[in-house]
Short mmCIF file of C-alpha atoms and ligand atoms in Angstrom, two decimals:
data_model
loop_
_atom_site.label_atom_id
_atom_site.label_comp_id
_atom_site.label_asym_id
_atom_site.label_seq_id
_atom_site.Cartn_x
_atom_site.Cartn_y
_atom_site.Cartn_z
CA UNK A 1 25.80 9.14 3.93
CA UNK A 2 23.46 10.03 6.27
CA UNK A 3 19.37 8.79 6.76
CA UNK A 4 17.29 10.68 8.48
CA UNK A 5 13.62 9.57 9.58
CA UNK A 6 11.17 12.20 9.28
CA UNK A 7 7.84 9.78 10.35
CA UNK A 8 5.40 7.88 8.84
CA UNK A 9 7.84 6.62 5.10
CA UNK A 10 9.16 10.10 4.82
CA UNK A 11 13.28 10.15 5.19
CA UNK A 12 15.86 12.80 4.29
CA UNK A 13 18.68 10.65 2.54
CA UNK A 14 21.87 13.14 2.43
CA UNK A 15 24.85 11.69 -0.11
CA UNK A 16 27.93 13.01 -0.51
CA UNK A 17 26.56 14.47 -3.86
CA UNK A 18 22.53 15.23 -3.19
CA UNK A 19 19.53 15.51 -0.63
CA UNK A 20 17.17 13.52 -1.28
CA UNK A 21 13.33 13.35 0.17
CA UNK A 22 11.74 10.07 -0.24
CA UNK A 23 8.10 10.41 0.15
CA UNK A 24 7.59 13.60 1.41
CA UNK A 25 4.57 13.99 4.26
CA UNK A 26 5.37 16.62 6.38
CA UNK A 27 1.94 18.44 6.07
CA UNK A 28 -0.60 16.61 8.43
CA UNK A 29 2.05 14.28 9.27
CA UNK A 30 1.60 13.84 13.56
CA UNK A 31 4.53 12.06 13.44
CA UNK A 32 7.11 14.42 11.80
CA UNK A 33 9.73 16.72 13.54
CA UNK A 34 10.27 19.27 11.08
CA UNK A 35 8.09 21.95 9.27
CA UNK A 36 8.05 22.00 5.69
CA UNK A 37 10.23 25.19 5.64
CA UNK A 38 13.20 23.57 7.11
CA UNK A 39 13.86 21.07 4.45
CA UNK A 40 15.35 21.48 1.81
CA UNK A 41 16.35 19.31 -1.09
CA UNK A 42 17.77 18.21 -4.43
CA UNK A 43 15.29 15.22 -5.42
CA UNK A 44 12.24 13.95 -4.39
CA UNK A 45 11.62 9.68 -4.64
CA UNK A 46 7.76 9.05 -4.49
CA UNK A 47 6.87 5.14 -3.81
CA UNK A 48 3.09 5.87 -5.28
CA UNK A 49 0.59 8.13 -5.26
CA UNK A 50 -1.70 8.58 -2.09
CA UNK A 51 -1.49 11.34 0.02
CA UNK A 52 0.97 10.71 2.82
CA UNK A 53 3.76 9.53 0.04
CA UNK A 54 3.46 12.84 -1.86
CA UNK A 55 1.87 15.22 0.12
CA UNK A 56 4.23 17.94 -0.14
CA UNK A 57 6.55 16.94 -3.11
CA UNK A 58 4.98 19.59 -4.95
CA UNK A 59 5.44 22.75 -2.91
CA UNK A 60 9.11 21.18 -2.11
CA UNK A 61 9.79 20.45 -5.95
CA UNK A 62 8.40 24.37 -6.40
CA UNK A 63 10.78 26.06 -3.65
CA UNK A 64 13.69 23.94 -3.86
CA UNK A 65 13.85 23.27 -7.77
CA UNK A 66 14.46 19.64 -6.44
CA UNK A 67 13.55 16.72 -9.01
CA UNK A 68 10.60 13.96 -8.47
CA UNK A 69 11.74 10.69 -9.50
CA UNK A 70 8.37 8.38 -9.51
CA UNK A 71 6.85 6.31 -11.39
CA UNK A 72 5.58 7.79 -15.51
CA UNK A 73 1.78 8.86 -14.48
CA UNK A 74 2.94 10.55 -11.06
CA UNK A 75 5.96 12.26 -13.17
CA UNK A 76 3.36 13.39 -15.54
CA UNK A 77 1.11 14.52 -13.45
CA UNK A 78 3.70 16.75 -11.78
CA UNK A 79 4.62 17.78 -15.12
CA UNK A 80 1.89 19.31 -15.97
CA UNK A 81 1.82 21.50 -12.81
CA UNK A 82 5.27 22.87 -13.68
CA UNK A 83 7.97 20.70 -11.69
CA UNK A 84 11.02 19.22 -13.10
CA UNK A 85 9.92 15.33 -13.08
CA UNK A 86 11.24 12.20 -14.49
CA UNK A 87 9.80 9.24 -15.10
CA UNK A 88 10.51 5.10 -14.40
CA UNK A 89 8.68 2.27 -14.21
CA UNK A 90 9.44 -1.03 -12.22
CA UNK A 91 12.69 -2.57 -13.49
CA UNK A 92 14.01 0.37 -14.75
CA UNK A 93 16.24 2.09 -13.61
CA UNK A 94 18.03 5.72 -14.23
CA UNK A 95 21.62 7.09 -13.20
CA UNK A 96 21.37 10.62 -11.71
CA UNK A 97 24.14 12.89 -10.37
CA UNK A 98 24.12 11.42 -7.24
CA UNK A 99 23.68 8.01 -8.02
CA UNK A 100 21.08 5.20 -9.15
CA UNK A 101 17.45 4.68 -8.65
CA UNK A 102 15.61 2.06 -9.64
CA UNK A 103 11.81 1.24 -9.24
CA UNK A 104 10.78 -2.27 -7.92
CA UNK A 105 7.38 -4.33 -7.60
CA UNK A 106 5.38 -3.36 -5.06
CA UNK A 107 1.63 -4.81 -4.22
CA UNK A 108 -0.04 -1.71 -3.17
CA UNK A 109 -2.67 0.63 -4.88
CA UNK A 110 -1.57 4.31 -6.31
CA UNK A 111 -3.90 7.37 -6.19
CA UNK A 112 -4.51 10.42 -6.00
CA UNK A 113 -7.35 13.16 -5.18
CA UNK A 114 -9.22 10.60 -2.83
CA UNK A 115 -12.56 10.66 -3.04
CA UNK A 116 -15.43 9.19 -4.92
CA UNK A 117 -13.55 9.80 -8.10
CA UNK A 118 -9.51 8.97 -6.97
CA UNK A 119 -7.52 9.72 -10.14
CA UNK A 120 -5.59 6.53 -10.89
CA UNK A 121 -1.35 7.06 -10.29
CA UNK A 122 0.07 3.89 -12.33
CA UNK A 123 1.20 1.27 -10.15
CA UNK A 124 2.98 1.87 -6.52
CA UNK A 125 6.56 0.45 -6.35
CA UNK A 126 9.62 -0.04 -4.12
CA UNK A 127 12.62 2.08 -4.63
CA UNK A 128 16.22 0.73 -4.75
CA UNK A 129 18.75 3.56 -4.80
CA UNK A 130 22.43 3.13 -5.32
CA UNK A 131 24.93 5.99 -3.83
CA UNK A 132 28.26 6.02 -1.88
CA UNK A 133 28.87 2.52 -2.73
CA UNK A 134 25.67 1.55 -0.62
CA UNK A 135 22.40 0.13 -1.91
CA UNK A 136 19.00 1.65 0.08
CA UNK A 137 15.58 0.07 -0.69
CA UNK A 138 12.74 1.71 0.62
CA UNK A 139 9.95 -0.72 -0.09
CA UNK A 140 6.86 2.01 0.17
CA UNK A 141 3.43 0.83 1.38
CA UNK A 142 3.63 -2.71 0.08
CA UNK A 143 2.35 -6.15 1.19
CA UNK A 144 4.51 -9.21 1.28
CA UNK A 145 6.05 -10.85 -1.85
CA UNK A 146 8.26 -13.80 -2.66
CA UNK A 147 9.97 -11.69 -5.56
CA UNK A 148 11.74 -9.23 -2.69
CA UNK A 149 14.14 -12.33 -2.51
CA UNK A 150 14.83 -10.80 -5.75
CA UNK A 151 15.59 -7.42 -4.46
CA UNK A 152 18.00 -8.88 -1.82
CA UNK A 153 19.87 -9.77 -4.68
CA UNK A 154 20.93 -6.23 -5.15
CA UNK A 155 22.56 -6.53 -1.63
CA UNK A 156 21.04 -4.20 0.32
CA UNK A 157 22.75 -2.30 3.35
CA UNK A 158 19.78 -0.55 4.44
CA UNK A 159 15.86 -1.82 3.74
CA UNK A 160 12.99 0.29 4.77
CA UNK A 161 9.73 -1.57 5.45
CA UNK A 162 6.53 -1.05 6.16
CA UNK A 163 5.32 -2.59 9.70
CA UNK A 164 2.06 -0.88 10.10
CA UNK A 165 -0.49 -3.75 8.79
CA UNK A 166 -4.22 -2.83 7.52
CA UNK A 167 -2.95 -0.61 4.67
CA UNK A 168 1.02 -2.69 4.14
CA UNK A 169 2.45 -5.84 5.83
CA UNK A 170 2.10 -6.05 9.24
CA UNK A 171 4.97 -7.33 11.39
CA UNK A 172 4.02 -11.34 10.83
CA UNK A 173 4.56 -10.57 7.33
CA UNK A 174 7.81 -8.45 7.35
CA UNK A 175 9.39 -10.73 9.32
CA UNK A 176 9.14 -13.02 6.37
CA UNK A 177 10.31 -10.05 4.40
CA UNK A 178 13.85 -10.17 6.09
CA UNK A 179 14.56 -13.47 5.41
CA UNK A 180 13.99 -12.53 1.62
CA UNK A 181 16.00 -9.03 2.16
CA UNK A 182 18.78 -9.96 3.58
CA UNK A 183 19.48 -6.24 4.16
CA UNK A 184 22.31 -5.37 6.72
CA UNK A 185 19.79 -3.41 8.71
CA UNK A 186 16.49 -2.36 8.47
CA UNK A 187 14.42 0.12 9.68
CA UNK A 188 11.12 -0.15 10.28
CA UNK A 189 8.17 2.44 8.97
CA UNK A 190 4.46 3.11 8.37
CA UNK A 191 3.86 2.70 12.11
CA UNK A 192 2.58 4.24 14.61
CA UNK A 193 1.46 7.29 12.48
CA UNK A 194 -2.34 6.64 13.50
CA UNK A 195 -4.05 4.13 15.91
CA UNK A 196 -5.05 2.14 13.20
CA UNK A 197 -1.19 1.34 12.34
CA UNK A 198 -0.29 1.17 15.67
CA UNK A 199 2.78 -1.37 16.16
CA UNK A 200 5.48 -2.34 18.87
CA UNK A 201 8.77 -1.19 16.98
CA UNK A 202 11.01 -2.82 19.89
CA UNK A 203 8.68 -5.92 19.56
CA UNK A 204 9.65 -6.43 16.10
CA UNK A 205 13.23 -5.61 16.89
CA UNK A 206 13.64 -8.45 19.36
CA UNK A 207 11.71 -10.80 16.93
CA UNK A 208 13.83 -9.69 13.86
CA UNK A 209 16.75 -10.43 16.32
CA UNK A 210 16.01 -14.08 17.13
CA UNK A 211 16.20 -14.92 13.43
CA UNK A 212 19.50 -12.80 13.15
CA UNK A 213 18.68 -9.64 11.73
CA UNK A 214 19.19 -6.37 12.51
CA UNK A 215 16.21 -3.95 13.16
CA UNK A 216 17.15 -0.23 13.86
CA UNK A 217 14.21 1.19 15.34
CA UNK A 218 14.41 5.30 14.61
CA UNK A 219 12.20 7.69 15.99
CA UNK A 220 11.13 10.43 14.11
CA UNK A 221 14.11 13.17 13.61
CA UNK A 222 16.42 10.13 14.56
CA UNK A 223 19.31 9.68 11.44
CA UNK A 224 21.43 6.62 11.13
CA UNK A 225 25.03 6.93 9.73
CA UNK A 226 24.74 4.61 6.51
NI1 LIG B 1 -0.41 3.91 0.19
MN1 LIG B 2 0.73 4.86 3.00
#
């Protein structure tokens, strides 16, 4: 299968069975390559719910009659607006056409409609999903946590992780986070998107690469054979 980075934690995951958007911000997004119109899609993965996670997983839900997986109050609330949704929570898991996807911890907040009154989205998670044979986890905008040594477990070929600091883990932290990974490769994220995220992707690389891990650094429109 085939990942494609479109900026910020937005990637284009293509199976041999599905496309698949995983946190869709392609609206506003400096960072991304492509304009909305040009993707298309059969599901939508949402980590939580704040703005550049879901930003356009309506309008794409609406045009392509793609899916959103997420967590039960974000699946609700795009319920009620007319898309097809269903919901998890962390731990559970569903299989789908094109494969598995389960939702994971993740320490993070989840809203929506920020403002003074942001509507609460249920808790922001991590998302592990199983196609091809390979295992993906995309850990959305999380900070560090000794339970990921539990989501190595699932034996993860590819791990995307948040490197940005301020709003996630910052590189210190996600270097700690490969040790409890253990994914084949990972691919950094939530960098770079705004000065106050601003991060050395290479820098991280070569650090990740002294304790014997494998950082793929992808620029946006970049896709890594998986
Ligand atoms: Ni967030
Ligand atoms: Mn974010």
């Amino acid at each position: 299968m085939q990942l494609t980075y479109l900026g910020h934690s937005c990637f284009l995951l293509e199976t041999s069975h599905a496309r698949i958007v995983i946190d869709p911000f392609i609206t506003g997004n400096p960072s991304c390559p492509l304009a909305l119109e040009q993707l298309s899609c059969d599901y939508i993965l949402l980590s939580h719910g704040h703005e550049d996670h879901t930003a356009d997983a309506f309008a794409l839900a609406q045009r392509c009659q793609a899916t959103i997986v997420a967590n039960y109050e974000i699946a609700e609330y795009f319920s009620a607006k007319g898309a097809k949704t269903h919901g998890l929570n962390p731990g559970g898991g569903h299989t789908f056409p094109f494969g598995r996807v389960k939702l994971t911890l993740a320490h993070h907040t989840s809203s929506m409609e920020a403002g003074a009154n942001p509507r609460y989205m249920g808790v922001a998670c991590g998302i592990i999903i199983s196609a091809d044979q390979k295992n993906l986890y995309h850990a959305g905008d999380t900070a560090l946590f000794l339970d990921m040594q539990l989501i190595g477990k699932a034996g993860l070929d590819v791990a995307m992780l948040p490197i940005g600091d301020n709003f996630t883990m910052g590189p210190d932290d996600a270097l700690l986070a490969l040790e409890f990974l253990k994914a084949k490769v990972t691919v950094p994220m939530h960098f770079n998107t705004w000065p106050v995220i601003a991060q050395d992707g290479d820098a991280f690389a070569r650090r990740a690469a002294t304790g014997g891990h494998a950082v793929r650094v992808m620029k946006p429109g970049d896709t890594l054979a998986v």
